[in-house]
GROMACS .gro file of C-alpha atoms in nm:
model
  391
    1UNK     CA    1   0.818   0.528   0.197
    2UNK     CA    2   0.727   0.292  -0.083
    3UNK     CA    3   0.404   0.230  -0.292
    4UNK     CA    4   0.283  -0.109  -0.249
    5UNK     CA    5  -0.016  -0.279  -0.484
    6UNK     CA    6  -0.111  -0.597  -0.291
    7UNK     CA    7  -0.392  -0.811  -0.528
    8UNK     CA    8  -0.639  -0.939  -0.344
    9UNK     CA    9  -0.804  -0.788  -0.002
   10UNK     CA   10  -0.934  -1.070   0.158
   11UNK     CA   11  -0.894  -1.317   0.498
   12UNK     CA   12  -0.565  -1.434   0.330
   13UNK     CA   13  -0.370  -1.118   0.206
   14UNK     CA   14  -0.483  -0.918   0.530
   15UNK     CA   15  -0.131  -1.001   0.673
   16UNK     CA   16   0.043  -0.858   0.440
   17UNK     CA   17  -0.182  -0.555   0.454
   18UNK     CA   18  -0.112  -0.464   0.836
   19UNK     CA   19   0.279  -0.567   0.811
   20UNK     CA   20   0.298  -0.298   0.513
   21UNK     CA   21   0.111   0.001   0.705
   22UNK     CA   22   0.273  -0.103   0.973
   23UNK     CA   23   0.620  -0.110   0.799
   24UNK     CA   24   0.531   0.260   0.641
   25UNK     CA   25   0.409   0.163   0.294
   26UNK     CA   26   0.151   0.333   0.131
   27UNK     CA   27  -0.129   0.023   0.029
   28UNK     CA   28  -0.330  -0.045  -0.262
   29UNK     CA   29  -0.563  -0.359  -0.282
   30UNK     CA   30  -0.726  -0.489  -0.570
   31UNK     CA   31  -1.028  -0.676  -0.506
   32UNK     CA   32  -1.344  -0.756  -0.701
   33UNK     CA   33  -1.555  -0.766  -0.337
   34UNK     CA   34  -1.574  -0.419  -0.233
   35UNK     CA   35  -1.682  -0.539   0.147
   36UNK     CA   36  -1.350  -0.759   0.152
   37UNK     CA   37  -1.224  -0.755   0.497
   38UNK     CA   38  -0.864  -0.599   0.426
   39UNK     CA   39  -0.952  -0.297   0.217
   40UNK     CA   40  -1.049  -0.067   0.561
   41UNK     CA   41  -0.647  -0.139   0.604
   42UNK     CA   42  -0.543   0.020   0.341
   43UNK     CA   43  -0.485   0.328   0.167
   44UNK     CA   44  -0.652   0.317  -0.140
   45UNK     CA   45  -0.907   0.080  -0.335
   46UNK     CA   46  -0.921  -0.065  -0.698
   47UNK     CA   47  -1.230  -0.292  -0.766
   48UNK     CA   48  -1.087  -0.535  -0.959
   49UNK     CA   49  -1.099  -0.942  -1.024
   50UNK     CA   50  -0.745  -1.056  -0.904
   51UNK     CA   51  -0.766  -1.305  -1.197
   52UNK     CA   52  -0.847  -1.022  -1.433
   53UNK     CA   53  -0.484  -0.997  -1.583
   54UNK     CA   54  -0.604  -0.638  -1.817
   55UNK     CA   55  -0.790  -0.477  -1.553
   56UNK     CA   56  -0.510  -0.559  -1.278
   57UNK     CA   57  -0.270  -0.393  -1.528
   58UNK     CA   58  -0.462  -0.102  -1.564
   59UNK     CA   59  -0.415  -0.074  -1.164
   60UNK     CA   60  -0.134  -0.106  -1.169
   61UNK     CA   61  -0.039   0.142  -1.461
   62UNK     CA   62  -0.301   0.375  -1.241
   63UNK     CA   63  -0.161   0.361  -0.896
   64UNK     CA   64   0.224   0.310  -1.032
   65UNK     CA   65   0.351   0.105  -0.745
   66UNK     CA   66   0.683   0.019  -0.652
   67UNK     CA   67   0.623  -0.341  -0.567
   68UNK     CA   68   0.322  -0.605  -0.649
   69UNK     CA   69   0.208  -0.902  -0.462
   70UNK     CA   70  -0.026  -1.127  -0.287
   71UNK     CA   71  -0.016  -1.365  -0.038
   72UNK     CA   72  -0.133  -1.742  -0.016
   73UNK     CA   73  -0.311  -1.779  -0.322
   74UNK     CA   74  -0.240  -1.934  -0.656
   75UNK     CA   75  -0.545  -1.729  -0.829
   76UNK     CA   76  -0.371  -1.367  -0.874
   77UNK     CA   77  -0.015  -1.494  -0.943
   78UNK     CA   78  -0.095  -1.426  -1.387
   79UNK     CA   79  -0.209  -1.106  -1.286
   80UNK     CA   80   0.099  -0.993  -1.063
   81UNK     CA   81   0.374  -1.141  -1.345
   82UNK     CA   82   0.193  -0.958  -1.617
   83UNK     CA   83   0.154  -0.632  -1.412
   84UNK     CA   84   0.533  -0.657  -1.310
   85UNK     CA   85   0.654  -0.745  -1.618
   86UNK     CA   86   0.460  -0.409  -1.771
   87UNK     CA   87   0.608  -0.194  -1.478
   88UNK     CA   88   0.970  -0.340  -1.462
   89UNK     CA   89   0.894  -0.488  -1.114
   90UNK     CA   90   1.075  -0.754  -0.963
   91UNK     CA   91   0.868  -1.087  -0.936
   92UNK     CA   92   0.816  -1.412  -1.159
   93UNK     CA   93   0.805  -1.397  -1.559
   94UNK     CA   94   0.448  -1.505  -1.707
   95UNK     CA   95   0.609  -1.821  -1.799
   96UNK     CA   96   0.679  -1.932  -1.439
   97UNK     CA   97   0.336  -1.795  -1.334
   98UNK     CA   98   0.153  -2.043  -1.545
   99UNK     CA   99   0.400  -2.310  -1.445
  100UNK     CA  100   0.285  -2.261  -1.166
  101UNK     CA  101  -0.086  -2.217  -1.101
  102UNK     CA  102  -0.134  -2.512  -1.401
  103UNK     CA  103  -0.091  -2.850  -1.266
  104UNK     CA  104  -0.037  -2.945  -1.645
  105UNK     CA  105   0.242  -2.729  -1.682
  106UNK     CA  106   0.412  -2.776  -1.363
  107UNK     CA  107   0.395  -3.113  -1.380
  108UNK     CA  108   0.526  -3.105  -1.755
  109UNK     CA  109   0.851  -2.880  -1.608
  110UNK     CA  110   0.944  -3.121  -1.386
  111UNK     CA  111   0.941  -3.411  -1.605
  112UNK     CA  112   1.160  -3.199  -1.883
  113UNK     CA  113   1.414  -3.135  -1.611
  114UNK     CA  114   1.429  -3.471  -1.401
  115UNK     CA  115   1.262  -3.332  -1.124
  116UNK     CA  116   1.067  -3.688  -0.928
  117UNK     CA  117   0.734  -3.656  -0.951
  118UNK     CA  118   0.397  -3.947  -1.036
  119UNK     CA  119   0.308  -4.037  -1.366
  120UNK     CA  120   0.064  -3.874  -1.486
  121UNK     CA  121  -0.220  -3.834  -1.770
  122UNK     CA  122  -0.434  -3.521  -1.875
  123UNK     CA  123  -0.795  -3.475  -1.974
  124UNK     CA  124  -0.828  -3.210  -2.154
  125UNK     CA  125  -1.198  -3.372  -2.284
  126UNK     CA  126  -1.401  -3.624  -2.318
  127UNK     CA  127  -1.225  -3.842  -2.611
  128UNK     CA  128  -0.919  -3.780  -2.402
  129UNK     CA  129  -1.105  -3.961  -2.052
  130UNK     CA  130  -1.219  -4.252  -2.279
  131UNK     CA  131  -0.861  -4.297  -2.388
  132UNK     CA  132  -0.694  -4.273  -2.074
  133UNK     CA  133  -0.943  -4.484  -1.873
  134UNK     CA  134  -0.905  -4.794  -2.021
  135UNK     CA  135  -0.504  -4.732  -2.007
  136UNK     CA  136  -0.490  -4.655  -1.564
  137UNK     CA  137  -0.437  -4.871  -1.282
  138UNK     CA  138  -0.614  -4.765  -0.925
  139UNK     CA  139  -0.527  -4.637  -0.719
  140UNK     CA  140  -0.464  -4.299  -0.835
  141UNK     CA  141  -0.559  -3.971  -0.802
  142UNK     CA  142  -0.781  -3.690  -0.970
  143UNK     CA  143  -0.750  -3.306  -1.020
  144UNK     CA  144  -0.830  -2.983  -1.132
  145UNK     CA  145  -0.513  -2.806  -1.319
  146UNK     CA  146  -0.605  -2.504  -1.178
  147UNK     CA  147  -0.783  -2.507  -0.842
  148UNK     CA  148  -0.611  -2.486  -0.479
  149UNK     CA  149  -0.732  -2.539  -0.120
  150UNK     CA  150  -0.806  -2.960  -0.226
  151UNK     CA  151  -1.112  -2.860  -0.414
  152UNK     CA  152  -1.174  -3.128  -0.672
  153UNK     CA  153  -0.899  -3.336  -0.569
  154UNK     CA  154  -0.993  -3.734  -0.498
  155UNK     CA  155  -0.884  -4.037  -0.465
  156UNK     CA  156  -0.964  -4.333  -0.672
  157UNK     CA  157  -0.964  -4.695  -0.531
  158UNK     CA  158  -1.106  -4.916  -0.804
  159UNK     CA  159  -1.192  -4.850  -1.144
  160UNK     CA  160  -1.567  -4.894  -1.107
  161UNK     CA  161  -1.559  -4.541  -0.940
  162UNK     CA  162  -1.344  -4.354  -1.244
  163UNK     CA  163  -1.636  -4.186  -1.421
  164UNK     CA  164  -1.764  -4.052  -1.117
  165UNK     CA  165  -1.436  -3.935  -0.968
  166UNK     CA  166  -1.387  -3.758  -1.313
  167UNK     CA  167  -1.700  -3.598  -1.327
  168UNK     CA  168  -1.618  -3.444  -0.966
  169UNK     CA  169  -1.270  -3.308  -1.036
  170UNK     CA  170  -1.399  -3.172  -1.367
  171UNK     CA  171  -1.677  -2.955  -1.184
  172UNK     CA  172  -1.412  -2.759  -0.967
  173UNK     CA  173  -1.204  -2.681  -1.250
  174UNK     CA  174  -1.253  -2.373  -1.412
  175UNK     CA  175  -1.079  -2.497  -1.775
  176UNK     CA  176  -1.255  -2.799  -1.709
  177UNK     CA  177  -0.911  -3.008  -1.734
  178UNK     CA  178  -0.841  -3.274  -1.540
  179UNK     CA  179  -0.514  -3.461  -1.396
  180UNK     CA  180  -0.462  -3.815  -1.342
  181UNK     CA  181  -0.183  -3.937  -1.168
  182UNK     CA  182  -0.049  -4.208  -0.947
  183UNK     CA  183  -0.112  -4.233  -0.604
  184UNK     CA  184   0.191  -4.167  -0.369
  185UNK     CA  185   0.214  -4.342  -0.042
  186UNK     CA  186   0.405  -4.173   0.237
  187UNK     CA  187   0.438  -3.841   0.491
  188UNK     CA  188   0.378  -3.569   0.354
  189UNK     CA  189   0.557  -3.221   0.374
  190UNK     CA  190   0.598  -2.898   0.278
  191UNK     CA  191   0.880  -2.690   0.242
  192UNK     CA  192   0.875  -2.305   0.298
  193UNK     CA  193   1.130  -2.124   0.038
  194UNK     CA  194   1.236  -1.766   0.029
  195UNK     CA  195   1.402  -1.696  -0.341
  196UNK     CA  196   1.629  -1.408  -0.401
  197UNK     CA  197   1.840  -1.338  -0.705
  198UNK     CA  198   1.768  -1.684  -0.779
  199UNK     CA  199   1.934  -1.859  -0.467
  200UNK     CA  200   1.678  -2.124  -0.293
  201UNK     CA  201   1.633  -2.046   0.068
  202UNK     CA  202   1.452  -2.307   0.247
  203UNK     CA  203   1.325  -2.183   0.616
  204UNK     CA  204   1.163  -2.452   0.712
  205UNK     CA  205   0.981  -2.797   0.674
  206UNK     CA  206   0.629  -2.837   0.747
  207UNK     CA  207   0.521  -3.213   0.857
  208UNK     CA  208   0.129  -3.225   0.745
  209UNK     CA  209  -0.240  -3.474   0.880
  210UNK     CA  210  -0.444  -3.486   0.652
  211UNK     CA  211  -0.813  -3.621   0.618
  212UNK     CA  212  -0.649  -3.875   0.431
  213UNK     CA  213  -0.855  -4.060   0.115
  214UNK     CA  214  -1.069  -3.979  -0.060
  215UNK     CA  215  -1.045  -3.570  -0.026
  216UNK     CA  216  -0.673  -3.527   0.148
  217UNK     CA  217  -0.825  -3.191   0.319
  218UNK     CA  218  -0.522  -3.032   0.555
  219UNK     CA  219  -0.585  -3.043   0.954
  220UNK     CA  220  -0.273  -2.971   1.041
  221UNK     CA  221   0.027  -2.845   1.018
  222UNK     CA  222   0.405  -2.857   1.246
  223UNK     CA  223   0.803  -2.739   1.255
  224UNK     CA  224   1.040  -2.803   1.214
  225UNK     CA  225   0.937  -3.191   1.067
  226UNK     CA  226   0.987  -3.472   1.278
  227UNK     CA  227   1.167  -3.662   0.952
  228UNK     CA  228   1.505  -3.805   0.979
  229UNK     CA  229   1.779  -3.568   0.876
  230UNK     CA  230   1.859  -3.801   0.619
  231UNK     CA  231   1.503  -3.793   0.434
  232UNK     CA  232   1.525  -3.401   0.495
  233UNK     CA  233   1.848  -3.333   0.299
  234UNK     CA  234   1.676  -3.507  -0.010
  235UNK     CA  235   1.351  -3.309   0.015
  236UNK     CA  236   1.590  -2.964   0.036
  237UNK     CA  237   1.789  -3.124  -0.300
  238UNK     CA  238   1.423  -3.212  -0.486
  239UNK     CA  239   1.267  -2.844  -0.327
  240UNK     CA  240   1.613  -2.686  -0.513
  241UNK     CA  241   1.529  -2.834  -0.856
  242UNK     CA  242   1.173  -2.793  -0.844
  243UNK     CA  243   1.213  -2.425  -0.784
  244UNK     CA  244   1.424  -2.370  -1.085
  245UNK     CA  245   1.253  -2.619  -1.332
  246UNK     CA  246   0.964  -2.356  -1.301
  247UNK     CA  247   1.181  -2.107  -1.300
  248UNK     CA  248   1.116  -1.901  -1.000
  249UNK     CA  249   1.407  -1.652  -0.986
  250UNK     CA  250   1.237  -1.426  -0.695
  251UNK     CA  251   0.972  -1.467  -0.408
  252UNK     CA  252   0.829  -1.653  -0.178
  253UNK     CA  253   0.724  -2.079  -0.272
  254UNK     CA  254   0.532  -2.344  -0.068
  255UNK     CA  255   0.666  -2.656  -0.232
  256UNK     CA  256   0.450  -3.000  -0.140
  257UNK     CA  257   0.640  -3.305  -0.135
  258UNK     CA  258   0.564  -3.683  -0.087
  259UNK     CA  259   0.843  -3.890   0.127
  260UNK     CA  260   0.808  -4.263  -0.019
  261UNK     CA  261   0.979  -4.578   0.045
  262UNK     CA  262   1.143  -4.505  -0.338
  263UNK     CA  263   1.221  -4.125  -0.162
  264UNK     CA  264   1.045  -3.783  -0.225
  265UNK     CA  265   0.843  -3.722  -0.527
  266UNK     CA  266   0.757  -3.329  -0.584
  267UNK     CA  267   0.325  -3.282  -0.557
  268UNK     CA  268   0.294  -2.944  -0.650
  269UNK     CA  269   0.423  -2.592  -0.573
  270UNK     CA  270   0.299  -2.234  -0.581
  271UNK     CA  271   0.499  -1.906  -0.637
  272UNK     CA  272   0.375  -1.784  -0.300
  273UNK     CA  273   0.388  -1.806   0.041
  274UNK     CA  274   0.198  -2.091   0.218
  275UNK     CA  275  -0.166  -2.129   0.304
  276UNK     CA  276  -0.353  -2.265   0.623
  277UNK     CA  277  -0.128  -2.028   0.839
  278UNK     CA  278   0.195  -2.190   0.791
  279UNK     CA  279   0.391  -1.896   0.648
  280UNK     CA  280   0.236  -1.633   0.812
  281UNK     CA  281   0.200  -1.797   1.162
  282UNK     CA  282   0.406  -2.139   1.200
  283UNK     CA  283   0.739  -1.974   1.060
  284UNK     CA  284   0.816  -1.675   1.287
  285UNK     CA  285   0.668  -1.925   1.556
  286UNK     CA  286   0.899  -2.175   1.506
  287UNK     CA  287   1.216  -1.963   1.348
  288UNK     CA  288   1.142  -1.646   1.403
  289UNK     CA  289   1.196  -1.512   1.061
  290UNK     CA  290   0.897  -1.279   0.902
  291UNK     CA  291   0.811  -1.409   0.594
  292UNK     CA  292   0.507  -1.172   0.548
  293UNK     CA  293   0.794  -0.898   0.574
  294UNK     CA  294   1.075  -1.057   0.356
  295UNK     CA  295   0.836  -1.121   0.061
  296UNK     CA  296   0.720  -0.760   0.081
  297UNK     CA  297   1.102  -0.670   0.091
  298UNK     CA  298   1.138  -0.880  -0.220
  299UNK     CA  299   0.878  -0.703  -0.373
  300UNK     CA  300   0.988  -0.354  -0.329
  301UNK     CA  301   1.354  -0.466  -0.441
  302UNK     CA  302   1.507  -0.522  -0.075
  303UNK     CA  303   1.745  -0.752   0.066
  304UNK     CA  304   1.480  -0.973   0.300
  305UNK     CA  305   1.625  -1.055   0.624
  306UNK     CA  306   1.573  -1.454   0.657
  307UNK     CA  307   1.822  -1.542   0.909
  308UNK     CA  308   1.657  -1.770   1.214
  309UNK     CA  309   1.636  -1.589   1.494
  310UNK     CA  310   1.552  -1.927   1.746
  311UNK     CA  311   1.457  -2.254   1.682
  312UNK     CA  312   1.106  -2.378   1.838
  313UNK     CA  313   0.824  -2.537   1.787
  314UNK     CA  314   0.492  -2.450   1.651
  315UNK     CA  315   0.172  -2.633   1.510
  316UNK     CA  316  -0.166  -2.599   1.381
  317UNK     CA  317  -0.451  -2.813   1.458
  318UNK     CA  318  -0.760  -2.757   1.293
  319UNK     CA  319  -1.093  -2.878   1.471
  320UNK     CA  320  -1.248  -3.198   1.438
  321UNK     CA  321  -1.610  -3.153   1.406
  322UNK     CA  322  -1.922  -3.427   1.347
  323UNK     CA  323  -2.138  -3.340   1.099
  324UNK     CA  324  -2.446  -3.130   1.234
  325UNK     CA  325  -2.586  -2.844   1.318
  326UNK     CA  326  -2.384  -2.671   1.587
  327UNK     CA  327  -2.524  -2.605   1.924
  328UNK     CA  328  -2.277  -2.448   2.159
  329UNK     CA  329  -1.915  -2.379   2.149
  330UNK     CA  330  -1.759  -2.345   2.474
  331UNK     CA  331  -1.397  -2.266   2.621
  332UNK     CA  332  -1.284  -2.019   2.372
  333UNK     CA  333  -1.163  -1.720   2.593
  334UNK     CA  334  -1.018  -1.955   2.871
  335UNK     CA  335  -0.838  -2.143   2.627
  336UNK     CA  336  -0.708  -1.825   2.475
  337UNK     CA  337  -0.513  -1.763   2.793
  338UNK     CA  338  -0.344  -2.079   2.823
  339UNK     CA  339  -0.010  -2.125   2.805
  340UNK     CA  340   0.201  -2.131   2.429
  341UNK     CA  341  -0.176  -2.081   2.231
  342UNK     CA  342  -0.120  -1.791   1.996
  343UNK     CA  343  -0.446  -1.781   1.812
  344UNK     CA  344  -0.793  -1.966   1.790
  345UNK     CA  345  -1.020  -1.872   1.544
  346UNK     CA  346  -1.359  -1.990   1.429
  347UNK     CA  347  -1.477  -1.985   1.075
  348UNK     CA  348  -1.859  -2.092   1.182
  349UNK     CA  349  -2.120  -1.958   1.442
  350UNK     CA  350  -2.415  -2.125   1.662
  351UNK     CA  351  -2.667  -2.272   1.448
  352UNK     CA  352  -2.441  -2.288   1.153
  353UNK     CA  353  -2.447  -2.640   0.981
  354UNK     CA  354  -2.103  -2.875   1.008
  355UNK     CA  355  -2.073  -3.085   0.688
  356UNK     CA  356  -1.842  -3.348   0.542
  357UNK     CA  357  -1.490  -3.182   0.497
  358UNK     CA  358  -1.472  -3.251   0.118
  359UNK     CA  359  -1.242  -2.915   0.113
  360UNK     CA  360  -0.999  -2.673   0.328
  361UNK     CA  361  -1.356  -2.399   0.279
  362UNK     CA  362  -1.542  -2.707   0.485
  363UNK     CA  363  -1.345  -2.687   0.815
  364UNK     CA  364  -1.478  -2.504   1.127
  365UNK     CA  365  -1.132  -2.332   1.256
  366UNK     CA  366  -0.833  -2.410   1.440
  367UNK     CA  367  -0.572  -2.375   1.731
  368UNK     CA  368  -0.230  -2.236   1.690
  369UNK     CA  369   0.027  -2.278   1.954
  370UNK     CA  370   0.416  -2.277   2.002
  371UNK     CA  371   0.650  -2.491   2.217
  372UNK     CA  372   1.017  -2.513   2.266
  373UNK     CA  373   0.993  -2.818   2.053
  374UNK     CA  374   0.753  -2.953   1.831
  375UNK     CA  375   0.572  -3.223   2.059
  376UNK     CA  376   0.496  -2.949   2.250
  377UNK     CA  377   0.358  -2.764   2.022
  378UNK     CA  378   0.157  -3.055   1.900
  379UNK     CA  379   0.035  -3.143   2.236
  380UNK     CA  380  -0.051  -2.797   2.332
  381UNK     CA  381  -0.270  -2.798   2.014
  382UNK     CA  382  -0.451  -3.096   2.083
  383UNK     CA  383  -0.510  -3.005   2.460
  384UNK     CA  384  -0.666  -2.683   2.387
  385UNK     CA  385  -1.026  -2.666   2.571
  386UNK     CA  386  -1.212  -2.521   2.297
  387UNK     CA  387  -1.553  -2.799   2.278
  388UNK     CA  388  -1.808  -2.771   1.975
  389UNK     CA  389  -2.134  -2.932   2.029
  390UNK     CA  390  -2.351  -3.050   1.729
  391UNK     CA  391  -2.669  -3.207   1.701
   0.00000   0.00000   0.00000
């Protein structure tokens, strides 16, 4: 039996919470919301800010675990390298950890080591914006170093809408710095890594819809991608490099690519298992392999096992609401029961309001379902019988 600190206690880490009990760990969370919905799952209880690197150290120096981590966020990853680093722990050095959850920085590491990736410019403040905007072409993109989930992110069509694109990104950055870089045209992907002992494991490749321009919110998700084997082979090679110009030596990543007509250019990555259900759902869907379990492995210092076990498919469609207040939501429980649909789940009630998706916080839930290929998957998704009225 091992003693496991997991940082952060909410929606997101509550996987990893049940696979550890479940698994025999004994479970700390750290969390500064003491109603967070994955502390009743565990063992014991720090009230902490995840992105409080002293006081998550002082947990950690407290509860004396034998493994640290989180799942799906960006936000704690500081926290975790610094607490690790003071215990001995495996996981990633502070260096890679702000490589990491900085846009900047990242995107900085890849240029030093060759890695392809967009030009790009940073704003660090206001002199720098006055500079820069005189010297960029639209289209191109705008965002926050350090956010996640597309908050602040935007795209910018013609220079008459700069200043106010700027002005947007800047509010949903804590730092308040700002990225611009070029626009990349394409399909894209992401690619779901397992690290150990610093060997690159890729376990799969995610094909992504998004909302598209201006706020390129996720509604979807498949595997394995539907790109030729050709165009995958390159985005395993660039996924390789990326990983160790940032230096991840151990862990999980979810590495976001761009497939262009000039081939893939790296977006970003994060030390961490995916978001939006693709680790924790589409994987062992699709492969079979438990990611939640093989990053706790890693974690604790254990061989992961992240050999396939089949190969299906499975997808993730998230619902396509008009804007409103909504009225009725029907089908749910018959839907449930259908064939190859593994979960639904709703993130708003009757009466609640449906607005713009301007971020991933903005959509009303999803579908997951698996098929013995992908297109069924897909298709399963999209047929589900789940109707939300607005008015």
């Amino acid at each position: 039996m091992s003693k496991l600190l997991i940082i952060g206690a909410s929606v997101l880490q509550l996987p990893a919470i049940k696979k550890a009990k479940e698994l025999g760990h004994v479970v700390a969370v750290a969390d500064y919301n003491p109603s967070a919905i994955g502390i009743p799952y565990a063992d014991r209880y720090y009230n902490a800010s995840t992105i409080d690197v002293e006081a998550i150290c002082d947990v950690a120096k407290d509860f004396r675990p034998d493994g640290i981590m989180t799942l799906a966020t960006d936000m704690p990853m500081r926290s975790i390298a610094a607490a690790t680093t003071l215990l001995g722990l495996p996981g990633i050095s502070m260096d890679t950890a702000v490589k990491t959850t900085d846009k900047w920085e990242m995107i900085k590491a890849f240029k030093e080591h060759d890695v392809e990736s967009p030009w790009f410019y940073i704003i660090e403040r206001e002199n720098d914006w006055d500079f820069v905007r005189k010297r960029i072409t639209s289209p191109c993109v705008l965002k926050p170093t350090d956010n996640a989930g597309s908050r602040g992110v935007i795209l910018v069509e013609t220079v008459q809408k700069l200043d106010e694109a700027y002005q947007y990104s800047k509010s949903q950055s804590r730092g308040g710095k700002v990225i611009v870089e070029e626009y990349m045209r394409g399909n894209e992907v992401s690619v779901e890594v397992i690290v150990y002992k610093g060997k690159v494991h890729i376990l799969a490749i995610t094909d992504k819809l998004t909302t598209g321009a201006p706020y390129f919110v996720e509604m979807g998700h498949s595997q394995p991608s539907r790109l030729p084997e050709k165009d995958l082979l390159k985005i395993r090679d660039l996924t390789s490099r990326a990983i160790k110009a940032v230096g991840i030596e151990n862990g999980p990543a979810h590495v976001e690519v761009m497939q262009t007509k000039q081939g893939p250019k790296m977006i970003e990555l994060g030390a961490r298992m995916g978001g939006d259900c693709i680790t924790t759902h589409l994987v062992p869907l699709s492969t079979g392999i438990d990611m939640v379990k093989a990053t706790i492995d890693i974690a604790l210092g254990i061989e992961p096992d992240i050999i396939p076990k089949f190969s299906k498919g499975s997808a993730i469609r998230f619902f396509k609401v008009p804007c409103g207040v909504i009225e009725s939501i029907e089908g749910v429980e018959s839907s449930r029961k259908t064939e190859g649909i593994k979960e639904i789940i709703l993130n708003k009630k009757v009466g609640d309001m449906v607005s713009e998706i301007h971020s991933s916080l903005d959509r009303v839930g999803f579908v997951i379902a698996q098929g013995k290929d992908v297109s069924e998957a897909i298709s399963r998704c999209e047929i589900n019988g789940v109707t939300i009225n607005v008015r």
